[in-house]
mmCIF file of C-alpha atoms in Angstrom:
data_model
loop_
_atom_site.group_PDB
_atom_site.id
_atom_site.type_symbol
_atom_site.label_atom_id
_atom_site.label_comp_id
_atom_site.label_asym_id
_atom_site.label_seq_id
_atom_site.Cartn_x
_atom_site.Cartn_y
_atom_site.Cartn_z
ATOM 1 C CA UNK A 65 0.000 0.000 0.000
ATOM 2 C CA UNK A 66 1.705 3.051 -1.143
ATOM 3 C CA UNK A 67 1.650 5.825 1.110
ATOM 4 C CA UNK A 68 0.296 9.193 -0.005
ATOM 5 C CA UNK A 69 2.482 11.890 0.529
ATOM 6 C CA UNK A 70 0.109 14.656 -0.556
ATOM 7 C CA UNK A 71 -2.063 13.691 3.192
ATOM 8 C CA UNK A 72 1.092 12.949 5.055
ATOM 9 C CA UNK A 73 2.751 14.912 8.065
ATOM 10 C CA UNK A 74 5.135 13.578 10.313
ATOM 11 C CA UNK A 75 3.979 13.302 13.993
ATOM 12 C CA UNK A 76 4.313 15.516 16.330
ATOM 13 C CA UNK A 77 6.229 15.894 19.237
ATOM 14 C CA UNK A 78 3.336 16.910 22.278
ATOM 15 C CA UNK A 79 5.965 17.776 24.974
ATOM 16 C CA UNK A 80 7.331 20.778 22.215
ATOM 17 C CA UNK A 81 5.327 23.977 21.592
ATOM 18 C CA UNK A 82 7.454 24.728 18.908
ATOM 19 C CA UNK A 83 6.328 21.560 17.128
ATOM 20 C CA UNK A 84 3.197 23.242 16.309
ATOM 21 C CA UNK A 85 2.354 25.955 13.949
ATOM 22 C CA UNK A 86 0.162 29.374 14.492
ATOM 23 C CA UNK A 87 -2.970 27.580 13.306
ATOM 24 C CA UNK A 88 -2.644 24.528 15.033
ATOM 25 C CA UNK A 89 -3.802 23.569 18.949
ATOM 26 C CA UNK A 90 -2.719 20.942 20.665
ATOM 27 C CA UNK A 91 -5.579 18.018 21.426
ATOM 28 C CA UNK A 92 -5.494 16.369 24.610
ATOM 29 C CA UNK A 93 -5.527 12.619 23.978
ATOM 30 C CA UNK A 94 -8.404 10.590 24.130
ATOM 31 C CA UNK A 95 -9.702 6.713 23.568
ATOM 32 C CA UNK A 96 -13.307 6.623 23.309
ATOM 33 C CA UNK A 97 -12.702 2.991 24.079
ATOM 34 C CA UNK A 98 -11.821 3.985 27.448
ATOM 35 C CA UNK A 99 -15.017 5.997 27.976
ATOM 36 C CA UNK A 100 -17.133 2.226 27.874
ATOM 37 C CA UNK A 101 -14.367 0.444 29.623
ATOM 38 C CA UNK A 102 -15.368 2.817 32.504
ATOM 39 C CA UNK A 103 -18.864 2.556 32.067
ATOM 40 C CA UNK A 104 -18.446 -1.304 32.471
ATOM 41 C CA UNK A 105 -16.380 -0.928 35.176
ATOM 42 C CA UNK A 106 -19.551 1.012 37.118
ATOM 43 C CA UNK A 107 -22.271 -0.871 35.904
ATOM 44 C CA UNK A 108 -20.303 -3.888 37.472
ATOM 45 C CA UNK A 109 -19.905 -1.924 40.883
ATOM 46 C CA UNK A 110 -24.016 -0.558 40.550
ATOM 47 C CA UNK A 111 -24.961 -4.672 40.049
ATOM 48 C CA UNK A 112 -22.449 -5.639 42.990
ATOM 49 C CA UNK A 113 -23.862 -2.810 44.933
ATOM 50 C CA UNK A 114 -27.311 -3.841 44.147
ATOM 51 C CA UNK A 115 -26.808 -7.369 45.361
ATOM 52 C CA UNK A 116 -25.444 -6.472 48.132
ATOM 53 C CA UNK A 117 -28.281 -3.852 49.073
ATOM 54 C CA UNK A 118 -30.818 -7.147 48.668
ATOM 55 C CA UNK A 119 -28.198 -9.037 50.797
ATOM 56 C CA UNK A 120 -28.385 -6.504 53.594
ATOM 57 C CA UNK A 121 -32.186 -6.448 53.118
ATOM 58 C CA UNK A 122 -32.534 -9.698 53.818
ATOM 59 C CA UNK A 123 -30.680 -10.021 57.217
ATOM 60 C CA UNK A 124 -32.323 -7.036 58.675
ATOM 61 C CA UNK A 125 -35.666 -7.716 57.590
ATOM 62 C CA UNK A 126 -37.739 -8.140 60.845
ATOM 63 C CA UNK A 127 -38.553 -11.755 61.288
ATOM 64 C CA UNK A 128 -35.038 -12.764 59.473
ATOM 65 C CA UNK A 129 -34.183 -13.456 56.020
ATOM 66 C CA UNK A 130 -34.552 -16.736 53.506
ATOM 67 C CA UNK A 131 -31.784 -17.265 51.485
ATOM 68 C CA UNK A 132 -33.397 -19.759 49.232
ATOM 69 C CA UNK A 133 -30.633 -21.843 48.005
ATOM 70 C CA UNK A 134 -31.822 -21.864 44.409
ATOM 71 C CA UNK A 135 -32.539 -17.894 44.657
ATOM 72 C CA UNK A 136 -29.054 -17.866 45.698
ATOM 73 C CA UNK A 137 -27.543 -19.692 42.856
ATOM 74 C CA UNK A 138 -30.430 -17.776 40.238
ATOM 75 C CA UNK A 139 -28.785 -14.783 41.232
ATOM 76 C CA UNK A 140 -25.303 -15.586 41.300
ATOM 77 C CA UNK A 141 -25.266 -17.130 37.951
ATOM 78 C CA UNK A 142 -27.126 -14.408 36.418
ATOM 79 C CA UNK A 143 -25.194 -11.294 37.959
ATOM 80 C CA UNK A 144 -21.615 -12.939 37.847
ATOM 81 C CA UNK A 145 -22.205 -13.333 34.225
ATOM 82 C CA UNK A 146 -23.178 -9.841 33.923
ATOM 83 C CA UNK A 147 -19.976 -8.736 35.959
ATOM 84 C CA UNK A 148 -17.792 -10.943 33.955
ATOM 85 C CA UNK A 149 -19.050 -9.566 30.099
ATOM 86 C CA UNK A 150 -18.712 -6.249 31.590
ATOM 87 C CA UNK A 151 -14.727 -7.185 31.971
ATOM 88 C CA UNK A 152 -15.190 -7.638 27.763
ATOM 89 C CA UNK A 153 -16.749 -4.341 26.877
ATOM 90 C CA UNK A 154 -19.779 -6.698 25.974
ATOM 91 C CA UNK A 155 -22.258 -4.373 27.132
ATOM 92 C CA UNK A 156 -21.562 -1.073 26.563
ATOM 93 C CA UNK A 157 -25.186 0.061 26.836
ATOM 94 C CA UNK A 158 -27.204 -2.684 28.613
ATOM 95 C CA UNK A 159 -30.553 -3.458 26.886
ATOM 96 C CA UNK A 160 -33.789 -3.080 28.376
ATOM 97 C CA UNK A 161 -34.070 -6.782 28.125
ATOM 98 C CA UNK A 162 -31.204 -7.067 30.462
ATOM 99 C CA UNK A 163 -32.481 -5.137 33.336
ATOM 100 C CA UNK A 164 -35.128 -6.465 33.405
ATOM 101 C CA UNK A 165 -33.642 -9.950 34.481
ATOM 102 C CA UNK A 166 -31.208 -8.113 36.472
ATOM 103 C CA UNK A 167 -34.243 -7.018 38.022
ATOM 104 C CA UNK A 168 -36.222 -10.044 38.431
ATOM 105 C CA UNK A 169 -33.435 -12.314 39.929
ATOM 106 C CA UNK A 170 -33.170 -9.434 42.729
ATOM 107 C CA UNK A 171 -37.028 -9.571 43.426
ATOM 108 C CA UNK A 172 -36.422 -13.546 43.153
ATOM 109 C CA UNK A 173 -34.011 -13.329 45.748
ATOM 110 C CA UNK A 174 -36.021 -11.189 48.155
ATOM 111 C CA UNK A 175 -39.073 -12.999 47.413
ATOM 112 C CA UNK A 176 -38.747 -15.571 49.639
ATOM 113 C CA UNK A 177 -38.194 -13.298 52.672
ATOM 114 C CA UNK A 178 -41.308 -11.155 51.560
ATOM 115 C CA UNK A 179 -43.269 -14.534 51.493
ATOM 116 C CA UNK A 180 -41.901 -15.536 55.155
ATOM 117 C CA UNK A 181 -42.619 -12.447 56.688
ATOM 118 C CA UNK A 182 -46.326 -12.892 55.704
ATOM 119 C CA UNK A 183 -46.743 -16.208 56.378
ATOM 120 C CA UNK A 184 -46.938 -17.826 52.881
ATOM 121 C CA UNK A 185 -43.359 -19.611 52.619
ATOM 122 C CA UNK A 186 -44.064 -22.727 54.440
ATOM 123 C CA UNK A 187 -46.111 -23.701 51.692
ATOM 124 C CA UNK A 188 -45.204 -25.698 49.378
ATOM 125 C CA UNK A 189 -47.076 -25.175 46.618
ATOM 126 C CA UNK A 190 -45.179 -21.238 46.853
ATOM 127 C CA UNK A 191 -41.716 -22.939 46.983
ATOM 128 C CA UNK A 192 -42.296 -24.710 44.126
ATOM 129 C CA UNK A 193 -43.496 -21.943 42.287
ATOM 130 C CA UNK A 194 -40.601 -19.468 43.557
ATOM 131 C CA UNK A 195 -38.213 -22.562 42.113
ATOM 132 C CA UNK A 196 -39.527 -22.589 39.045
ATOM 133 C CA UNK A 197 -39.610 -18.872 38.197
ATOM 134 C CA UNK A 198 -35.511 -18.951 39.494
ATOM 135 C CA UNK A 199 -34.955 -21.914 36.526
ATOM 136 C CA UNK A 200 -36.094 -19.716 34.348
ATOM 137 C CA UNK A 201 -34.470 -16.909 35.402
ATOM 138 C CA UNK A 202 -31.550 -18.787 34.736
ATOM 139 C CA UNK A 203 -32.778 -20.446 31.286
ATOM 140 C CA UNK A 204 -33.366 -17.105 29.984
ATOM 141 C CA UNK A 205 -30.392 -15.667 31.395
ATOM 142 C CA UNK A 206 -28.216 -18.260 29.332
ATOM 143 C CA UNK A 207 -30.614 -17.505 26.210
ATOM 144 C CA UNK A 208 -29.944 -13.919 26.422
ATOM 145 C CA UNK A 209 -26.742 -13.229 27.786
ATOM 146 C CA UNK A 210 -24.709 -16.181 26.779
ATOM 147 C CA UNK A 211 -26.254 -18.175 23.986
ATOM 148 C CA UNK A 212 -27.247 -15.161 22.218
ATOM 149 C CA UNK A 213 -30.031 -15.012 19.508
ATOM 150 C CA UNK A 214 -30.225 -18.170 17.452
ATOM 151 C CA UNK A 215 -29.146 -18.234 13.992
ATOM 152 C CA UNK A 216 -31.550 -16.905 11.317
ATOM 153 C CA UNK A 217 -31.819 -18.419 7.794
ATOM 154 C CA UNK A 218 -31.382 -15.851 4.959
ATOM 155 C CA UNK A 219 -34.121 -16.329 1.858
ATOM 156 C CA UNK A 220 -32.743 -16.571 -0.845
ATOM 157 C CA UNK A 221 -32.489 -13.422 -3.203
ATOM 158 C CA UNK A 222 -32.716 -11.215 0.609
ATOM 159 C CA UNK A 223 -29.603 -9.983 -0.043
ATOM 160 C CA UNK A 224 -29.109 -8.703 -4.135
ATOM 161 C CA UNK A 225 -27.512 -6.229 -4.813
ATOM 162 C CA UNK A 226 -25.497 -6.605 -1.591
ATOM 163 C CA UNK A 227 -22.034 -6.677 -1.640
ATOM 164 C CA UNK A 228 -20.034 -7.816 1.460
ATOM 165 C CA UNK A 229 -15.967 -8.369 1.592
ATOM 166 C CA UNK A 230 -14.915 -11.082 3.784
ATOM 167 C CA UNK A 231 -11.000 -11.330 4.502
ATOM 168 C CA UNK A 232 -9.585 -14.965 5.024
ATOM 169 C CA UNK A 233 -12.571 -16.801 3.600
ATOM 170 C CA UNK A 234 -11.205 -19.778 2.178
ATOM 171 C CA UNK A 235 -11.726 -22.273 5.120
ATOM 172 C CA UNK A 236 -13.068 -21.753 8.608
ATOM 173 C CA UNK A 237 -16.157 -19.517 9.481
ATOM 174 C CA UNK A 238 -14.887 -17.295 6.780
ATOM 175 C CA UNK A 239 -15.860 -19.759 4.282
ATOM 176 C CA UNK A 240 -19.345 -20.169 5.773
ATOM 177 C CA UNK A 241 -20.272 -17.217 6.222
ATOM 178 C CA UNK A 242 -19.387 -15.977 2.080
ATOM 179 C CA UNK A 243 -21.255 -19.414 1.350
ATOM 180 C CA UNK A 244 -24.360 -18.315 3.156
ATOM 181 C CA UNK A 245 -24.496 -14.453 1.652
ATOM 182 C CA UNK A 246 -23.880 -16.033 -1.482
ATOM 183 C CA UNK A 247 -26.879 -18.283 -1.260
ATOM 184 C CA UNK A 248 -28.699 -14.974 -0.110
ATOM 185 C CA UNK A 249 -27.881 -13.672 -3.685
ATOM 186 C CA UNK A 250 -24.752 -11.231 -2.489
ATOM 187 C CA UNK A 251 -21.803 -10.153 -4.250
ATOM 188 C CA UNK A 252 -19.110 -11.941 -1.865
ATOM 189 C CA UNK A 253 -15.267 -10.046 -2.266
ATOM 190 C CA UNK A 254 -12.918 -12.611 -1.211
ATOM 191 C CA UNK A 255 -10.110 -10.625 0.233
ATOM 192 C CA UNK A 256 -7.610 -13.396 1.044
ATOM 193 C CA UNK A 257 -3.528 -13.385 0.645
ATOM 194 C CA UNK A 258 -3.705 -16.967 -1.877
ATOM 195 C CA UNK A 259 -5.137 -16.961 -4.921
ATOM 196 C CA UNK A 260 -5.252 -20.362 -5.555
ATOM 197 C CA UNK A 261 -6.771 -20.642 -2.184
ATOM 198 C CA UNK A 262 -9.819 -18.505 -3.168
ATOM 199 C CA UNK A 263 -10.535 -19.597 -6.281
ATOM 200 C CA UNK A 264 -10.838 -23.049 -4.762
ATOM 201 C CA UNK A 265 -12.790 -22.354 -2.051
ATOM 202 C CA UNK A 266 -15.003 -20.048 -4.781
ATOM 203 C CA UNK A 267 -15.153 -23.326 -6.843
ATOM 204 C CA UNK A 268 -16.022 -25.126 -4.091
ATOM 205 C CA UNK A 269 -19.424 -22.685 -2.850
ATOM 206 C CA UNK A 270 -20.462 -23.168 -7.148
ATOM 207 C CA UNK A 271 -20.098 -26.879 -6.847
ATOM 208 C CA UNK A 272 -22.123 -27.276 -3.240
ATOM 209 C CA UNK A 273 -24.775 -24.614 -4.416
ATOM 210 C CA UNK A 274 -25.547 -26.024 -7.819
ATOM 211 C CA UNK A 275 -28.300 -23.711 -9.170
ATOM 212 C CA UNK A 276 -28.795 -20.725 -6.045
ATOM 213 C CA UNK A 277 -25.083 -19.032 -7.101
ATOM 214 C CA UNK A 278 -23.536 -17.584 -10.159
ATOM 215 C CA UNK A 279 -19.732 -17.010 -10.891
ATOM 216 C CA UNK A 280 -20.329 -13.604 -11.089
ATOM 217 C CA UNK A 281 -21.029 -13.169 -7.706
ATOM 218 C CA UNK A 282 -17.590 -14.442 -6.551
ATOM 219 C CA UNK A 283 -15.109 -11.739 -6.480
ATOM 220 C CA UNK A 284 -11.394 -12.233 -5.664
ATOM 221 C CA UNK A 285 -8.942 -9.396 -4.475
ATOM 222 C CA UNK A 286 -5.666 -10.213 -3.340
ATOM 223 C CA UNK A 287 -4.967 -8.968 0.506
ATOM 224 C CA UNK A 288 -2.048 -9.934 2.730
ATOM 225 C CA UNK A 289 -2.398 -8.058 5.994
ATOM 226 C CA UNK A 290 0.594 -8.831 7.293
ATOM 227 C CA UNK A 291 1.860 -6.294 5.254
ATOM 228 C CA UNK A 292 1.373 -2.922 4.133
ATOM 229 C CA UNK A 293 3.583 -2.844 1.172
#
């Protein structure tokens, strides 16, 4: 990749003044990255904070609190995989989907104290209902938060007049994914650093999709980017 020298300037020096001109200010550095690393970083503290505030509600509650061993585990499982994605930036703004079964594993956990403190625990007809609600707490909590939304077929023709570049997508997940667009009637760039890699993996997607793809639709562009030259 050729550099263009018209767009170039070499870098300055920010400890020097003199290294910039009348016209130019110095700008204080900034990562936006850094801006939702924080923001994980608190919503982890709010959800300990939380759990700890329904903790503390619990032991002081007037005729003593229930910690229901499957409430327990409900709402560990559901807030220490909230804590731990937060270490990964995965949410960066967290759905309304996801507070509300941040929510409902807290009233989980405090329901069985509510329920004692009127008389309705010893039941149990009420435990087994509490139970239930905390498996599926947990079932959707997997669902949402680690599963993730279940892979959606693409109808064919969805995607004409699409055209998507894929780097690397001679094998692996790469090669899957330019198959399915493909079938979805996109223009698929494969971006890879072999030729004769590509053009057999191409070959390949025109053999296994006799009919649903066309040659034309397979585009090859030659990309190493393990270098810049």
């Amino acid at each position: 990749m050729e550099r263009n020298m018209c767009n170039y300037k070499e870098p300055l020096n920010a400890s020097s003044p003199e290294s910039y001109s009348e016209d130019e200010q110095e700008v204080p550095f900034h990562v936006p990255s850094s801006e939702v690393v924080f923001r994980g970083y608190v919503q982890s503290t709010v959800a300990v904070l939380s759990v700890a505030a329904a903790l503390a509600a619990m032991v002081y509650a007037p005729k003593g609190g229930v910690f229901d061993p499957m409430a327990c585990i409900a709402c560990g499982y559901i807030f220490g995989v909230f804590c731990f994605q937060n270490t990964f930036v995965e949410w960066p703004a967290v759905p309304r989907h996801i507070l509300l079964l941040l929510a409902s594993v807290l009233a989980s956990l405090l329901a069985p104290t509510c329920l004692e403190h009127v008389g309705f625990w010893a039941t149990w007809g009420v435990k087994c209902i509490a139970w239930a609600i905390d498996v599926a707490i947990v079932i959707s909590g997997y669902r949402l938060m680690v599963r993730g939304p279940a892979y959606a077929h693409l109808g064919g023709g969805s995607l004409e007049g699409k055209t998507f570049v894929i780097t690397g997508c001679n094998t692996g997940i790469g090669f899957e994914t330019a198959k399915t667009l493909v079938q979805a009637g996109a223009t698929v760039v494969f971006a890879c650093r072999s030729e004769d890699k590509a053009l057999a993996a191409m070959t390949k997607i025109v053999e296994e999709c006799a009919g649903q793809v066309q040659e034309e639709q397979l585009v090859f562009v030659p990309l190493d980017t393990s270098s810049f030259e």
